[in-house]
Coordinates of C-alpha atoms in Angstrom, one line a residue:
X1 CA 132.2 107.8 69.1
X2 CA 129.5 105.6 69.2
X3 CA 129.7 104.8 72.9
X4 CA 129.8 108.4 73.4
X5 CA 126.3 108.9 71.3
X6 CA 124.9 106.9 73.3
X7 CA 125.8 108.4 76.6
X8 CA 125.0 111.7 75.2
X9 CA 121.1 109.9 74.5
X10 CA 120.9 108.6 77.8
X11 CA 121.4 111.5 79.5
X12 CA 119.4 113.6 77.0
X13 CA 116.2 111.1 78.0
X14 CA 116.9 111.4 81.7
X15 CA 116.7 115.5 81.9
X16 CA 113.4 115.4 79.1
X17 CA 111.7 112.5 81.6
X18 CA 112.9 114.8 84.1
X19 CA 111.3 118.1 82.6
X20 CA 107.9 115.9 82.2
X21 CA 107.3 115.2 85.9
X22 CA 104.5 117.1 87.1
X23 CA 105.2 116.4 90.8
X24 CA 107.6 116.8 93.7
X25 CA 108.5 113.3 95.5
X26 CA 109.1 113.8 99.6
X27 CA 110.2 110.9 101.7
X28 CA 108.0 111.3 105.0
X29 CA 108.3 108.7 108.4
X30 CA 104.9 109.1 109.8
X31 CA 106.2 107.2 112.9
X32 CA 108.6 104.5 114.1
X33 CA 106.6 102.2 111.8
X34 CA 105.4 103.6 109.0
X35 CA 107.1 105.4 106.1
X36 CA 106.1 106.2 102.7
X37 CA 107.0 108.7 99.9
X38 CA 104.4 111.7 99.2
X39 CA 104.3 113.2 95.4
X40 CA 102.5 116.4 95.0
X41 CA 101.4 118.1 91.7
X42 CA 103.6 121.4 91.1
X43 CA 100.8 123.1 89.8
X44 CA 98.0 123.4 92.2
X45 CA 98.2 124.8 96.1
X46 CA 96.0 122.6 97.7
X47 CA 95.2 119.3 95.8
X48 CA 93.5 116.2 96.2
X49 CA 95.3 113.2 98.6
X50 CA 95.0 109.9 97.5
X51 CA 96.2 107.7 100.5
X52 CA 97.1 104.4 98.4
X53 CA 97.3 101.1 100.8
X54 CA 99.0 97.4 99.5
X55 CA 97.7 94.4 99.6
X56 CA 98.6 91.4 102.0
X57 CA 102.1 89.7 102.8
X58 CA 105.1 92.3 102.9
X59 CA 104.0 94.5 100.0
X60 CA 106.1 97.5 99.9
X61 CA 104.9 100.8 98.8
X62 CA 105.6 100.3 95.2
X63 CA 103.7 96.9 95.4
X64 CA 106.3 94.5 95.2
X65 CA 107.1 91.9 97.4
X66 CA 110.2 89.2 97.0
X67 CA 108.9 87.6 94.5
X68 CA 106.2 89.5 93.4
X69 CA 107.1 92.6 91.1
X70 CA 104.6 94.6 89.3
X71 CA 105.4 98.3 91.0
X72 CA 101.8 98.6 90.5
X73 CA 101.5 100.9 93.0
X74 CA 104.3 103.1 92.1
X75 CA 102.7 103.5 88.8
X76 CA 99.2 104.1 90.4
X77 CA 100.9 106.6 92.5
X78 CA 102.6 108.7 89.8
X79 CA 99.9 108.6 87.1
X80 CA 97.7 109.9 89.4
X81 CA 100.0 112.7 90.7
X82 CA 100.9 113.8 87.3
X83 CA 97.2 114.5 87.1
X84 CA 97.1 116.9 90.0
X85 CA 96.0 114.1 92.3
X86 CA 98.8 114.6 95.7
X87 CA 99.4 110.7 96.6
X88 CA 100.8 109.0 99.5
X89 CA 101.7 105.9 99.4
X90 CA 104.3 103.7 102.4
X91 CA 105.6 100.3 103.3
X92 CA 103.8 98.1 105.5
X93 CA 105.5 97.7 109.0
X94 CA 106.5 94.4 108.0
X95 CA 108.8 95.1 105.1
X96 CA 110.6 97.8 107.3
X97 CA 111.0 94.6 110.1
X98 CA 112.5 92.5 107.4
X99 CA 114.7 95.2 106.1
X100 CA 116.2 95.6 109.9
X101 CA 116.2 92.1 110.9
X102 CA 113.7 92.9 113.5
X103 CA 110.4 90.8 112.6
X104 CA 107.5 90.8 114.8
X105 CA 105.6 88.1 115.3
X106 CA 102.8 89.6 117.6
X107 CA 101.7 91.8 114.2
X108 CA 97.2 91.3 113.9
X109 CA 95.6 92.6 111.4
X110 CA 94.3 95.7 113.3
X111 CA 98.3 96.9 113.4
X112 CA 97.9 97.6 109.3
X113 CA 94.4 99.4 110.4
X114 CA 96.3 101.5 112.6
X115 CA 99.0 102.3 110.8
X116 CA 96.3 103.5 107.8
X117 CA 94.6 105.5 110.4
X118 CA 98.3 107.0 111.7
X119 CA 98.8 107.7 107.9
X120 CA 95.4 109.6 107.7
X121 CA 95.6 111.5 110.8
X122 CA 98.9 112.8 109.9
X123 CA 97.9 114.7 106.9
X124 CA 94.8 115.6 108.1
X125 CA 96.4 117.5 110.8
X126 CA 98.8 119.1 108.0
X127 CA 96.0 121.0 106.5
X128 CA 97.7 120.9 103.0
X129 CA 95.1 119.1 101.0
X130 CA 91.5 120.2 100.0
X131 CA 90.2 116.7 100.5
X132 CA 91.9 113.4 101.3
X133 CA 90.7 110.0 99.9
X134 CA 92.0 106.2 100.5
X135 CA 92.7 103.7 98.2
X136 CA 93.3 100.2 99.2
X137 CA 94.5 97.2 97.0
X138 CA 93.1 93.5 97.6
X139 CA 93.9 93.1 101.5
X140 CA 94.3 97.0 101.9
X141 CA 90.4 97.4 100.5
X142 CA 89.6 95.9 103.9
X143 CA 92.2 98.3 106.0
X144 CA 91.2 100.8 104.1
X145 CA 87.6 100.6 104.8
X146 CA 88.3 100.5 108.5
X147 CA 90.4 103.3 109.0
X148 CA 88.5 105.8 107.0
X149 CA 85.3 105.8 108.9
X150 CA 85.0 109.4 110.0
X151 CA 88.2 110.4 108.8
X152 CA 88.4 110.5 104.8
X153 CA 86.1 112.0 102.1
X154 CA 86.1 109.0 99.8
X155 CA 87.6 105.6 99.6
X156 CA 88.4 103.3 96.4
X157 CA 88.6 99.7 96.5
X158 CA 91.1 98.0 94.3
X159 CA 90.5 94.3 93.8
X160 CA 89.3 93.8 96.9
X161 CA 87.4 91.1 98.5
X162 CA 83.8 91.3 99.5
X163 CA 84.2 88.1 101.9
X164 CA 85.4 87.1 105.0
X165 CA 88.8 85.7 105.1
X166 CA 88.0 82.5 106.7
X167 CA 85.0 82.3 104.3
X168 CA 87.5 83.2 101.6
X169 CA 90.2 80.4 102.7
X170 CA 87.4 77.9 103.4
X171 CA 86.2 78.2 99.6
X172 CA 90.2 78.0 98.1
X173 CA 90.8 75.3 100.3
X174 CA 87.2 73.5 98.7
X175 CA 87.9 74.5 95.3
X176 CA 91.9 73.2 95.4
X177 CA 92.1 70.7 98.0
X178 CA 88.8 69.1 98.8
X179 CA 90.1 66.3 101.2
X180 CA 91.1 69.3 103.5
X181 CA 87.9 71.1 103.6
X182 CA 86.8 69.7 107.0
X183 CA 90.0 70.6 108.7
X184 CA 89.3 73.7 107.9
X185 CA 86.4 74.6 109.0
X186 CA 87.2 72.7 112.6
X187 CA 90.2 75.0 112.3
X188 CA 88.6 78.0 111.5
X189 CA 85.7 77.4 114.6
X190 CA 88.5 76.8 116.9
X191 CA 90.1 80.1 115.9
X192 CA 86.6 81.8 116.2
X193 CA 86.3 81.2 120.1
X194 CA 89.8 82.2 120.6
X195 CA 92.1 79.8 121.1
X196 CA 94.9 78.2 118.6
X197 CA 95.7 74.8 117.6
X198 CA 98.4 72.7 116.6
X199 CA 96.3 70.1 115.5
X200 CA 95.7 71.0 111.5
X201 CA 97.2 68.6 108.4
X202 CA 100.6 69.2 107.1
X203 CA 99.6 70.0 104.2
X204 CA 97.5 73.3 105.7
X205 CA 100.8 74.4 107.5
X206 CA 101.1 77.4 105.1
X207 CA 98.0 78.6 106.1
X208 CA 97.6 77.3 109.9
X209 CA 101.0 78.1 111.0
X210 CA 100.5 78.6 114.8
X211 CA 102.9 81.9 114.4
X212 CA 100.5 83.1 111.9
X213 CA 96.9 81.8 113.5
X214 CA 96.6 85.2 115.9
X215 CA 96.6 87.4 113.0
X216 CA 94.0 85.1 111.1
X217 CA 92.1 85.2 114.0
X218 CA 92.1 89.2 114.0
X219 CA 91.5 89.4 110.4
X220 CA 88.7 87.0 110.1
X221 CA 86.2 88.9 112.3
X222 CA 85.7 91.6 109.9
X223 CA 83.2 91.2 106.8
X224 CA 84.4 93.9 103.7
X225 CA 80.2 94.2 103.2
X226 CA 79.5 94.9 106.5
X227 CA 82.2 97.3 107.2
X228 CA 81.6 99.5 104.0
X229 CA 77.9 99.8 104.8
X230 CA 78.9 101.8 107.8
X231 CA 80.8 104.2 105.6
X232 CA 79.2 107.2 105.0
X233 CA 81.5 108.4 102.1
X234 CA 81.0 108.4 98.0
X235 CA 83.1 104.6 97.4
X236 CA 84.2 103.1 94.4
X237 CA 84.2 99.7 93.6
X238 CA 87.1 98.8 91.0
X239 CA 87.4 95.2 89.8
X240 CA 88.9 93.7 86.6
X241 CA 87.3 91.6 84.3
X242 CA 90.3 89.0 84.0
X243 CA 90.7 89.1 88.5
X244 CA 91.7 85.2 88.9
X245 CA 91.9 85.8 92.9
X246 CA 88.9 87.8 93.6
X247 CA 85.4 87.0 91.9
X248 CA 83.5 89.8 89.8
X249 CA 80.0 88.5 92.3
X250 CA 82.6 89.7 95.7
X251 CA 82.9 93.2 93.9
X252 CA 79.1 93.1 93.3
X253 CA 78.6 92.5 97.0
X254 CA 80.4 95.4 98.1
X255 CA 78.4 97.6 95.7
X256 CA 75.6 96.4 96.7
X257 CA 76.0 96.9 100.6
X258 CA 76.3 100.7 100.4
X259 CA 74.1 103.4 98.7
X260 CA 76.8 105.6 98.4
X261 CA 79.1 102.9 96.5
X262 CA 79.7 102.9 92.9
X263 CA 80.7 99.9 90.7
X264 CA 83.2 99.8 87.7
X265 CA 84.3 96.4 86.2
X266 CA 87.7 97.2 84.4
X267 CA 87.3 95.0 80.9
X268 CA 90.6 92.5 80.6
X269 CA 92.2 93.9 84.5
X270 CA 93.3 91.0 86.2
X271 CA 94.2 91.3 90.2
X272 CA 97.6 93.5 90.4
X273 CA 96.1 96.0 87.9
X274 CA 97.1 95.3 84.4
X275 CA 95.6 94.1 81.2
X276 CA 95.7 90.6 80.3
X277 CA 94.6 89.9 76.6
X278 CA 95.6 86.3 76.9
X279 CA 94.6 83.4 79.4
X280 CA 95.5 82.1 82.9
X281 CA 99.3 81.8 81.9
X282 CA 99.7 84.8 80.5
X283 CA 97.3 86.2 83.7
X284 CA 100.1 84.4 86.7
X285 CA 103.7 85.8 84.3
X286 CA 102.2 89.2 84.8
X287 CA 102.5 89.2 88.5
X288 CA 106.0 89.4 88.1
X289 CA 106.3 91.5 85.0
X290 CA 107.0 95.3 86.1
X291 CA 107.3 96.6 82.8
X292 CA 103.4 96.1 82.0
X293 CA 101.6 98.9 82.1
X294 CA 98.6 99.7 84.3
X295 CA 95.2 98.8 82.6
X296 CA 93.4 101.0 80.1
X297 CA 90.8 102.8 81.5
X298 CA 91.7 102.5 85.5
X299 CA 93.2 105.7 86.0
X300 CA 90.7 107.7 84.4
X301 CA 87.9 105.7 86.4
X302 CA 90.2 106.8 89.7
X303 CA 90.6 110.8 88.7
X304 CA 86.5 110.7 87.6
X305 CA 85.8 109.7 91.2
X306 CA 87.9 112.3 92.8
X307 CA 87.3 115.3 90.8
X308 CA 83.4 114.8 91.0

């Protein structure tokens, strides 16, 4: 009897869960490289789009990667949706390469700015949504920024840098590994007249792998502040107070390179969106903790933007 209770309880909580959602969930391919699933509120005609982009490394669109597992994303993308907010969110090309055994190791940096821009054209031609606004996590802050000039109304950085990424590695590599810093800037000046090297430490392999120094090179020509000064949307600047990757002065630096950017520091958010309350231990075991939830006060911050 008791298993049967049980069952019975189960089932109950699936159809009330069920009953709750205040969205419908569409699988869309935007094209051969790109596909993501759309949740739209039931309730109004033409809503709001929030285009939501990961961050770096094969991030899927629920923002886990092997051995990474918040679904920060996921829960970003429903909280949001179930507060009339439509939201699209997709894989990056990579993680659909792994998952067919097909990797490409020609991707650049500018392929994850085209696909946003593929993503954002797509629904712009659809005509479904009333206005249609980008949010990008960490590395996607960056893509974001580039692919909605002249395309959305409003774009949301979440945790993302306000540096270089050469400038970025440069001061890791100072901070962590001191002996290595002047490898790394020879390194980096190589890259920056466009040419590769094989001729970096060992113990920098992780970062200088020559399958990997192409896309570096890409990346590393585009400055966050610089790029979102050219934006002439309404941006807002998220950052948590507890980010060990990404410094509260970077998020200060975006703000202050637009007129049209705002800035909101997320008390106790650390860098994949939840709240920490303890201290750098607690902060890393949360990057692989999916049941946490998302941190107090980040989704209103998000729906405050949109709806203004």
């Amino acid at each position: 009897m008791k298993s049967y209770l049980l069952l019975f309880f189960a089932l109950t909580s699936t159809i009330i869960l069920a009953q709750d959602t205040q969205y419908i969930s569409k699988d869309i391919a935007i094209n051969n490289y790109i596909n993501g699933t759309l949740l739209t509120p039931k309730t109004i005609q033409k809503p709001n789009l929030a285009i939501i982009i990961g961050g770096s490394g094969p991030t899927d669109k629920d923002g886990n990667q092997n051995f990474l597992k918040t679904n920060n994303l996921k829960k970003l993308a429903i909280s949001l949706s179930n507060n009339q907010i439509a939201t699209f969110r997709y894989d990056k090309r990579i993680v659909k390469q792994i998952r067919e055994r097909s990797v490409d190791n020609t991707i650049i940096f500018d392929d994850f700015v085209t696909d946003a821009t593929s993503v954002i054209d797509y629904f712009i031609k659809t005509n479904t949504f009333n206005k249609i606004y980008v949010i990008g996590h960490d590395q996607g802050s960056l893509i974001g920024m580039l692919a909605s000039k002249d395309k959305a109304n409003g774009f949301i950085s979440l945790a993302g840098s306000g540096k270089s990424i050469d400038s970025v590695i440069t001061e890791e590599v100072a901070k962590t590994a001191p002996q290595f810093s002047q490898d790394t800037q020879r390194i980096f000046e190589i890259l920056k007249t466009g040419k590769t090297t094989t001729d970096y430490p060992v113990a920098l392999s992780s970062i200088f792998n020559i399958e990997t120094q192409r896309f570096i090179m890409n990346w590393m020509q585009y400055n966050p502040t610089s790029i979102l000064s050219t934006l002439n949307i309404p941006s807002l600047i998220l950052h948590g107070s507890k980010d060990l990757q990404v410094s509260k002065s970077e998020a200060e630096s975006l703000k202050n390179a637009s007129n049209k950017a705002q800035l909101k520091i997320i008390e106790n958010m650390n860098h994949v969106l939840v709240t920490i309350e303890g201290g750098d231990l607690e902060n890393s075991k949360s990057y692989n903790e999916s049941h946490r939830p998302l941190a107090n006060g980040l989704i209103d911050a998000i729906i405050t933007f949109i709806k203004e």
